[in-house]
PDB file of C-alpha atoms in Angstrom:
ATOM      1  CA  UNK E  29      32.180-130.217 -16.033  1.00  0.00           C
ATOM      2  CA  UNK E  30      32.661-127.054 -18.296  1.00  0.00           C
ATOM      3  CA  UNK E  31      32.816-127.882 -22.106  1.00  0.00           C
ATOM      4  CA  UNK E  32      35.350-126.074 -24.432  1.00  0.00           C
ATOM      5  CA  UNK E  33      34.068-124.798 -27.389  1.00  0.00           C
ATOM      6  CA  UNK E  34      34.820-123.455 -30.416  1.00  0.00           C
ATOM      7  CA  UNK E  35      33.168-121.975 -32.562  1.00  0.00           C
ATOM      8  CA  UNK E  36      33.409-121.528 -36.195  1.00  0.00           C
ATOM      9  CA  UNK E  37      31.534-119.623 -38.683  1.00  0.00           C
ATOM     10  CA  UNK E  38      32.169-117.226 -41.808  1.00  0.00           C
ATOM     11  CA  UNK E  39      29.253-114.764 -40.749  1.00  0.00           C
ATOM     12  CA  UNK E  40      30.038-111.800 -37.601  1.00  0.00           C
ATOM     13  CA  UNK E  41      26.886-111.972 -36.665  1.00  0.00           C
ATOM     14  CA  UNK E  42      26.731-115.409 -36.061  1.00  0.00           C
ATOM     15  CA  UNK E  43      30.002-115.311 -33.891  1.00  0.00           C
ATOM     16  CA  UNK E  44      28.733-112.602 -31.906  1.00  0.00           C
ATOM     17  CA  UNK E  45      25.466-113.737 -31.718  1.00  0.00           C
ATOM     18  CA  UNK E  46      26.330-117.299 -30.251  1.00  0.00           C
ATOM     19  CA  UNK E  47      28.780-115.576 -27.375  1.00  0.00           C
ATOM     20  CA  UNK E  48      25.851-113.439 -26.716  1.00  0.00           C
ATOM     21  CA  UNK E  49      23.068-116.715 -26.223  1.00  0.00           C
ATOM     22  CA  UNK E  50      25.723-118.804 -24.637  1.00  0.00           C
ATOM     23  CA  UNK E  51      27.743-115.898 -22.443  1.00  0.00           C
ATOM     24  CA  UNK E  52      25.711-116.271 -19.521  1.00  0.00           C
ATOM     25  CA  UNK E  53      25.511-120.293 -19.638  1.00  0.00           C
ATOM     26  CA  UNK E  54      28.564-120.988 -16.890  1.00  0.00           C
ATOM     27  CA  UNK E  55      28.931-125.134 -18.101  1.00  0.00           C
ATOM     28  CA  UNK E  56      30.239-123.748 -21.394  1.00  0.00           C
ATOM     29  CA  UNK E  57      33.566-122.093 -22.041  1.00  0.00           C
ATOM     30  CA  UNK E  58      34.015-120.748 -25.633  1.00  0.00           C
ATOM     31  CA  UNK E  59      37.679-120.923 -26.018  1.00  0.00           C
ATOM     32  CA  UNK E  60      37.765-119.113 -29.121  1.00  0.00           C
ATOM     33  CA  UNK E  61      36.047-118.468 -33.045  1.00  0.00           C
ATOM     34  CA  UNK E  62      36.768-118.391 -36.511  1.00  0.00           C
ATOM     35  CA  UNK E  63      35.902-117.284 -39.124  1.00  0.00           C
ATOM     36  CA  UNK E  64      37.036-119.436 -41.837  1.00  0.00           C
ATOM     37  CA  UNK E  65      38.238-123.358 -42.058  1.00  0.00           C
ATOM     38  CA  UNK E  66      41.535-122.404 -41.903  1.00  0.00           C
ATOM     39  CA  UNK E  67      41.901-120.670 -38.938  1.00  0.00           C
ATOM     40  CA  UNK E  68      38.992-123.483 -37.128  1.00  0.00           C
ATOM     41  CA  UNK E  69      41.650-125.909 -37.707  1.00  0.00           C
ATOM     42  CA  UNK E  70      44.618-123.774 -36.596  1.00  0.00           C
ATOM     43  CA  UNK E  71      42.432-122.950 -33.422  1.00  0.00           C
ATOM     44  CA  UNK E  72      41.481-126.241 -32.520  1.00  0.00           C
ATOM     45  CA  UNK E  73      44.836-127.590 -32.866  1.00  0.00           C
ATOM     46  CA  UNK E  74      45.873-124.978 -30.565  1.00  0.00           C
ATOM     47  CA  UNK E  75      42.757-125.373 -27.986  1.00  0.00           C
ATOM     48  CA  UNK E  76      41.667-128.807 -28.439  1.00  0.00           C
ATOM     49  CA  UNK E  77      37.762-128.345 -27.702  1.00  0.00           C
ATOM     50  CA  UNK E  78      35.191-130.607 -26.250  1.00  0.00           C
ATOM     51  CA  UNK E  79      33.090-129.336 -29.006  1.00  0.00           C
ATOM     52  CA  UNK E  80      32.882-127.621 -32.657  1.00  0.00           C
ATOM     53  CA  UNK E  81      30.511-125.900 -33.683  1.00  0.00           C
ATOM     54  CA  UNK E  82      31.246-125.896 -37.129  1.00  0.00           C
ATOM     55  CA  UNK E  83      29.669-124.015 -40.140  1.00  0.00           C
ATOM     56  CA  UNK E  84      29.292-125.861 -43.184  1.00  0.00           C
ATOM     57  CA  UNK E  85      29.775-123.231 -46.223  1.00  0.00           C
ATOM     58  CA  UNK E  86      33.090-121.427 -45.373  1.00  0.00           C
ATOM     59  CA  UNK E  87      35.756-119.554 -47.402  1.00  0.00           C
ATOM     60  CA  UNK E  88      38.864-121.850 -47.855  1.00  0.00           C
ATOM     61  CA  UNK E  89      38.707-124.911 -46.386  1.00  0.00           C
ATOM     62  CA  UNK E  90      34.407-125.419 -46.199  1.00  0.00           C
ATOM     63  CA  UNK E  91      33.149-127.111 -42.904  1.00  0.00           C
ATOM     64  CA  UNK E  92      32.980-130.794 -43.818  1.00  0.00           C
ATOM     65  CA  UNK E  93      36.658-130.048 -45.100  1.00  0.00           C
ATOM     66  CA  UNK E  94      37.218-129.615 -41.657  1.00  0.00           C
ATOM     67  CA  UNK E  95      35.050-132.000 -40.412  1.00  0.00           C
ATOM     68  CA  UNK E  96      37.587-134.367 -41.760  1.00  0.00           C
ATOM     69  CA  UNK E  97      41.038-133.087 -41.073  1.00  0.00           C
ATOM     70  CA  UNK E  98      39.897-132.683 -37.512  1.00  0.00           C
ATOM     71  CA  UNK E  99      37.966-136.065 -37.404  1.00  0.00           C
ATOM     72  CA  UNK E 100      41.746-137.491 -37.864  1.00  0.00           C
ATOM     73  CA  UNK E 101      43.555-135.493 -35.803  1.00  0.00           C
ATOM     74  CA  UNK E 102      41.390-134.439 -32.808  1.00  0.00           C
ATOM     75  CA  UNK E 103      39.304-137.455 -32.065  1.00  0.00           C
ATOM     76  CA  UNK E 104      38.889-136.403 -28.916  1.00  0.00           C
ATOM     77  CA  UNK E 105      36.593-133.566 -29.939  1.00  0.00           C
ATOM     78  CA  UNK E 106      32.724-133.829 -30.642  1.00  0.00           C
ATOM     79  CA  UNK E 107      32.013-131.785 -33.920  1.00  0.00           C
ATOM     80  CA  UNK E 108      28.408-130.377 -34.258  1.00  0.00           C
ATOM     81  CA  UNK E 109      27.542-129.002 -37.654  1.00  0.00           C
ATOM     82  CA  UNK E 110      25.883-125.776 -37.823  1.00  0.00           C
ATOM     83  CA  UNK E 111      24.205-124.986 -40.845  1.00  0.00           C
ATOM     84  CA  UNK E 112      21.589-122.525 -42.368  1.00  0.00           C
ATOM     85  CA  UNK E 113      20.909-125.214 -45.099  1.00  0.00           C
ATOM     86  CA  UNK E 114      18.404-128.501 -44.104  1.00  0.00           C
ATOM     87  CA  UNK E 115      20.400-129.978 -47.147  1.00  0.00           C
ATOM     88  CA  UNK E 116      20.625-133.897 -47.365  1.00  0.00           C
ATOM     89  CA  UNK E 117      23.848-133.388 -49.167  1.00  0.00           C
ATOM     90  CA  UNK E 118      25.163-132.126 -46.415  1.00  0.00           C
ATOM     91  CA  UNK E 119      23.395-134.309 -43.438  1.00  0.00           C
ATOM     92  CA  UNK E 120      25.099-137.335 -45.306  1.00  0.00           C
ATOM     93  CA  UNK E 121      28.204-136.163 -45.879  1.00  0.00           C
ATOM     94  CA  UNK E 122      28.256-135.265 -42.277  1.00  0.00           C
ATOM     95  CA  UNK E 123      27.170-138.526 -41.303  1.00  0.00           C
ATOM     96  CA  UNK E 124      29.780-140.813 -42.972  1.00  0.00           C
ATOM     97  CA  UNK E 125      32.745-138.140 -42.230  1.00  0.00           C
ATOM     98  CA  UNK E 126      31.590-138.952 -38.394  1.00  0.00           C
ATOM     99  CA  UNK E 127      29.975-135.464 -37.115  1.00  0.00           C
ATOM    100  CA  UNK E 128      28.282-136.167 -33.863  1.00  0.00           C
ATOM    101  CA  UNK E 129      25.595-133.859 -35.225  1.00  0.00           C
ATOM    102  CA  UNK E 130      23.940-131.058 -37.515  1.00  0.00           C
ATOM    103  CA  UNK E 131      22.148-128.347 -36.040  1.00  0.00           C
ATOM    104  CA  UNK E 132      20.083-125.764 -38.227  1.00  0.00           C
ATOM    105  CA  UNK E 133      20.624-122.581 -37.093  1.00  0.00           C
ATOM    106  CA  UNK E 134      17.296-121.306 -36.217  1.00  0.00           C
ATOM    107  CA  UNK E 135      17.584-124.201 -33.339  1.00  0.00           C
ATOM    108  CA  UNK E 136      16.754-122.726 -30.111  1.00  0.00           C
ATOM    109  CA  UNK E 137      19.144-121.644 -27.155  1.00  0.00           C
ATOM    110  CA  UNK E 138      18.228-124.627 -25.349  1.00  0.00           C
ATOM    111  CA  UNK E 139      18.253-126.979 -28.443  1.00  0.00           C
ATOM    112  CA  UNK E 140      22.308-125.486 -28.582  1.00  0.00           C
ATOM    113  CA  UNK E 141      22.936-125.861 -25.486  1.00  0.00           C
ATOM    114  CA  UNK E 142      21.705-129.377 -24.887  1.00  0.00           C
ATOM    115  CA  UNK E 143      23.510-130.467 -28.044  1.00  0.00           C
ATOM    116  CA  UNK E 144      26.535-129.112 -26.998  1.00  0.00           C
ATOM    117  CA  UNK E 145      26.083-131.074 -23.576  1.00  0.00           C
ATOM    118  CA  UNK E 146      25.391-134.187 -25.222  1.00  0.00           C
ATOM    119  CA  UNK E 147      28.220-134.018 -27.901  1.00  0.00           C
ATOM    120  CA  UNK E 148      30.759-133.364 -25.488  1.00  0.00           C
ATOM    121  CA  UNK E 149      29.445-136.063 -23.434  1.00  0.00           C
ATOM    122  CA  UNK E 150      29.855-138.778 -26.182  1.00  0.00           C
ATOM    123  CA  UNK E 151      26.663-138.703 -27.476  1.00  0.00           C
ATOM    124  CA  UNK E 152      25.754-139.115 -31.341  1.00  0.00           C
ATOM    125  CA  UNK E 153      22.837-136.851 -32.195  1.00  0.00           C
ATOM    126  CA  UNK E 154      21.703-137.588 -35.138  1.00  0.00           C
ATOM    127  CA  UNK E 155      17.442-138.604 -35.068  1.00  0.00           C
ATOM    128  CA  UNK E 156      15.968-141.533 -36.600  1.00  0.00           C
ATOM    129  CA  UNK E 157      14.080-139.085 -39.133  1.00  0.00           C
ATOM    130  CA  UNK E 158      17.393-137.359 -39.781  1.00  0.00           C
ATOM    131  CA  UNK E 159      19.346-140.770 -40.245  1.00  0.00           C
ATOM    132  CA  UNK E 160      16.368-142.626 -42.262  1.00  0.00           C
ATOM    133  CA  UNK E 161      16.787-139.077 -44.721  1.00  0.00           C
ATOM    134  CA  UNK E 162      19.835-140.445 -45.592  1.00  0.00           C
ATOM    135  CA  UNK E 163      19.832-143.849 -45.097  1.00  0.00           C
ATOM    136  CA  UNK E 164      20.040-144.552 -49.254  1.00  0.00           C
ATOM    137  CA  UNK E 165      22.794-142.808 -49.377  1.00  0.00           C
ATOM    138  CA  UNK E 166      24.623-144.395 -46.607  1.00  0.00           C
ATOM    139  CA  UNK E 167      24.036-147.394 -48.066  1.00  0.00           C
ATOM    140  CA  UNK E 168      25.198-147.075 -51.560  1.00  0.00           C
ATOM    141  CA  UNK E 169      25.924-150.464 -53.635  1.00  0.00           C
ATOM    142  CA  UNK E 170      28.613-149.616 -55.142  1.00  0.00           C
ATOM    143  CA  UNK E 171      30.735-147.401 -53.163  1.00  0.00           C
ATOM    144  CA  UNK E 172      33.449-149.691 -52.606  1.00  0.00           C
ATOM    145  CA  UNK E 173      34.134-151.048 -56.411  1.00  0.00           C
ATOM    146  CA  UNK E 174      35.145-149.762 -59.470  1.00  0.00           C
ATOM    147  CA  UNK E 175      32.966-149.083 -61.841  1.00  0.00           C
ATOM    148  CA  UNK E 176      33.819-150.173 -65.433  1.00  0.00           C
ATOM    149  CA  UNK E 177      33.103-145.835 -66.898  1.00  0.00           C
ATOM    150  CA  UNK E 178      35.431-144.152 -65.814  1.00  0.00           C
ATOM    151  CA  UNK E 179      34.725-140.736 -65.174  1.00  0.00           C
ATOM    152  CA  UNK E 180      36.126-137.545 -67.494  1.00  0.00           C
ATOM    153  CA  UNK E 181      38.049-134.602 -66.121  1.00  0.00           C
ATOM    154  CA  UNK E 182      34.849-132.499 -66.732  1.00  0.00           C
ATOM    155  CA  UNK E 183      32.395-135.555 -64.830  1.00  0.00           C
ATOM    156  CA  UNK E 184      34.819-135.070 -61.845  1.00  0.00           C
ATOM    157  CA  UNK E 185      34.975-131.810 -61.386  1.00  0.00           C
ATOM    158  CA  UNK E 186      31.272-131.358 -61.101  1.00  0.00           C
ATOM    159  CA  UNK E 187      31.243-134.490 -58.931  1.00  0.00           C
ATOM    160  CA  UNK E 188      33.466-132.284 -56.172  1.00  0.00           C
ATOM    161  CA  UNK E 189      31.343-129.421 -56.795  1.00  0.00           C
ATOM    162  CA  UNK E 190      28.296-131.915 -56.318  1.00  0.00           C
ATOM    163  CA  UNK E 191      29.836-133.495 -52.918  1.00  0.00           C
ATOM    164  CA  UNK E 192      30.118-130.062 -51.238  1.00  0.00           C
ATOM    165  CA  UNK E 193      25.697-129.332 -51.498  1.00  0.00           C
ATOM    166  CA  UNK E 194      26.102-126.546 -54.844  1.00  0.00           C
ATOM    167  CA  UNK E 195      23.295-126.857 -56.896  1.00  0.00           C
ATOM    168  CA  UNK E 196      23.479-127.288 -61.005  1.00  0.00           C
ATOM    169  CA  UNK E 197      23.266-123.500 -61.173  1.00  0.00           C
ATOM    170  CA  UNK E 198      25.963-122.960 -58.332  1.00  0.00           C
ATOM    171  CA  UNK E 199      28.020-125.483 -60.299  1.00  0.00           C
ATOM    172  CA  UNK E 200      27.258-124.117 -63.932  1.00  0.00           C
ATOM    173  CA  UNK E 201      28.898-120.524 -62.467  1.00  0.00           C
ATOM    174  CA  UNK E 202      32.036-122.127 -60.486  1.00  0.00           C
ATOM    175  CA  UNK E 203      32.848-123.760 -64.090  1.00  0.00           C
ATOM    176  CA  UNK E 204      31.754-121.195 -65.970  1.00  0.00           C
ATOM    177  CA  UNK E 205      29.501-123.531 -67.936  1.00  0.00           C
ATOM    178  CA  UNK E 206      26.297-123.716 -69.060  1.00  0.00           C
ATOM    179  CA  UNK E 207      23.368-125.151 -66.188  1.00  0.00           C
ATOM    180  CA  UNK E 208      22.256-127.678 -69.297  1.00  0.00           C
ATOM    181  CA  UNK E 209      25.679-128.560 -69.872  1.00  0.00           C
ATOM    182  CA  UNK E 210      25.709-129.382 -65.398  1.00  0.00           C
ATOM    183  CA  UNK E 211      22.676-131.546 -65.955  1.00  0.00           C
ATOM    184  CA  UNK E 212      24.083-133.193 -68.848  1.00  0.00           C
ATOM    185  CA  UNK E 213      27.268-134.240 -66.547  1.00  0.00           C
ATOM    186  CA  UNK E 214      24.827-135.073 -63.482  1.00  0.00           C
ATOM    187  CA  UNK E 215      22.949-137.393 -65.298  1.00  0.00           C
ATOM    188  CA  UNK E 216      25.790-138.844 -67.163  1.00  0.00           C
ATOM    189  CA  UNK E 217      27.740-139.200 -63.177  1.00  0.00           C
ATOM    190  CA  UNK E 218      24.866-140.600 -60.928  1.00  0.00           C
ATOM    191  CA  UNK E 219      24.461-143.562 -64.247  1.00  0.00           C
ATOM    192  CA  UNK E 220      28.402-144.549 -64.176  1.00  0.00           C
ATOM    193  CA  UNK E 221      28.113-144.121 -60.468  1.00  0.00           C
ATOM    194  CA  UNK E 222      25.203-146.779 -60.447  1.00  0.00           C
ATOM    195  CA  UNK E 223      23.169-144.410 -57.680  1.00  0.00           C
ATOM    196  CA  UNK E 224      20.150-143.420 -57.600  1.00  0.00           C
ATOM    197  CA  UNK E 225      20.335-139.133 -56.769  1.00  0.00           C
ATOM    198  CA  UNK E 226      23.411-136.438 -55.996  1.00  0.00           C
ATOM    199  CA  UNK E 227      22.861-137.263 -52.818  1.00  0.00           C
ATOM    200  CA  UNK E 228      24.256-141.139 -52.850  1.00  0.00           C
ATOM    201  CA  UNK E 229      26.771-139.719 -55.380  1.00  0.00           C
ATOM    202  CA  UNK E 230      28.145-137.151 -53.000  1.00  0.00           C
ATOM    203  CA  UNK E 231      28.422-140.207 -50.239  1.00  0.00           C
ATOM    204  CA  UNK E 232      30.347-141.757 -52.667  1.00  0.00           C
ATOM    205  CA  UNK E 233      32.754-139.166 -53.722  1.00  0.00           C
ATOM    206  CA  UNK E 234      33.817-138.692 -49.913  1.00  0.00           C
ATOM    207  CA  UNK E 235      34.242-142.497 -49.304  1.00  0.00           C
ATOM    208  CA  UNK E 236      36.359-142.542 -52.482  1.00  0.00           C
ATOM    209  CA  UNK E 237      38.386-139.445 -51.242  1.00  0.00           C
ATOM    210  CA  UNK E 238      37.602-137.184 -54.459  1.00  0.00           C
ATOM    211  CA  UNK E 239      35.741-135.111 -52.108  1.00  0.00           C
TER     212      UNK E 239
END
């Protein structure tokens, strides 16, 4: 069986590079590549892939954006993330939005390939290490209550920022505040939160739907 894929990614190089490893690799058709979320989702609404191979930090609409929106409307198709980052912010995110995997992308030509295979065939996969990363964050007490703090306007705006991997500096220069003044809000977020680390709080923000 031949496996659509798409493939999306912000970076040339890492368009052209994939068609290059996987060009000569007849089981896999790439049916086409983008370079932004926008244009992944137009694409795979149009092609309907076996598989996505789906960058995680992208202009407009980032990867786990599109993780979701295509989780919902293409259930058919297995999404791989493809990342540069080994960021547990990210694995778990992926996890609970239902990737079937995350690939770092100085994974082999034969780790791509076989993952490819395997996610088109139905297969989840994530590794015990990778899950048992994670697994605190899965499992977060109280993501499914209210909690009795509600957070400020400030407090949820870093939580976003938070959900989608930035770090406080990242977040201190997409507010345009202070990295003290990020740290303050962290700290002030993971106790209403009742979690334990940005990670758990990140989980939680996607399972609420703020992120």
């Amino acid at each position: 069986m031949t496996v659509r894929l798409l493939i999306a990614d912000d970076h040339d190089v890492i368009r052209a590079g994939l068609r290059s490893l996987l060009h000569d690799v007849r089981e896999i058709e790439i049916v086409g590549d983008a370079p932004d979320g926008d244009e992944a989702i137009r694409l795979a609404r149009r092609f309907r892939p076996d598989v996505v191979l789906l960058d995680v930090r992208m202009p407009g609409v980032d990867g786990l954006g599109v993780l979701s929106q295509l989780r919902a409307e293409l259930p058919g198709s297995s999404i791989v993330m493809f990342s540069s980052y080994d960021n547990p912010t990210y694995i778990a995110r992926a996890v609970a939005l239902g990737a079937a995997g995350y690939l770092v992308k100085s994974a082999s030509k034969d780790e791509i390939v076989a993952a490819i295979h395997r996610a088109a065939a139905g297969d989840m996969l994530w590794s015990r290490e990778g899950l048992r990363r994670v697994a605190g964050a899965l499992s977060t007490p109280r993501a499914t209550i209210d909690f009795d703090a509600p957070l400020t306007r400030r407090e949820s705006e870093v939580l976003r920022q938070l959900a989608l991997g930035l770090s406080n500096k990242e977040i201190a220069q997409a507010l345009d505040i202070s990295y003290e003044t990020v740290k303050e809000h962290v700290q002030h977020i993971l106790r209403k939160l009742g979690v334990a680390d940005r990670t758990q709080a990140a989980v939680w923000a996607v399972r609420k739907g703020i992120a």
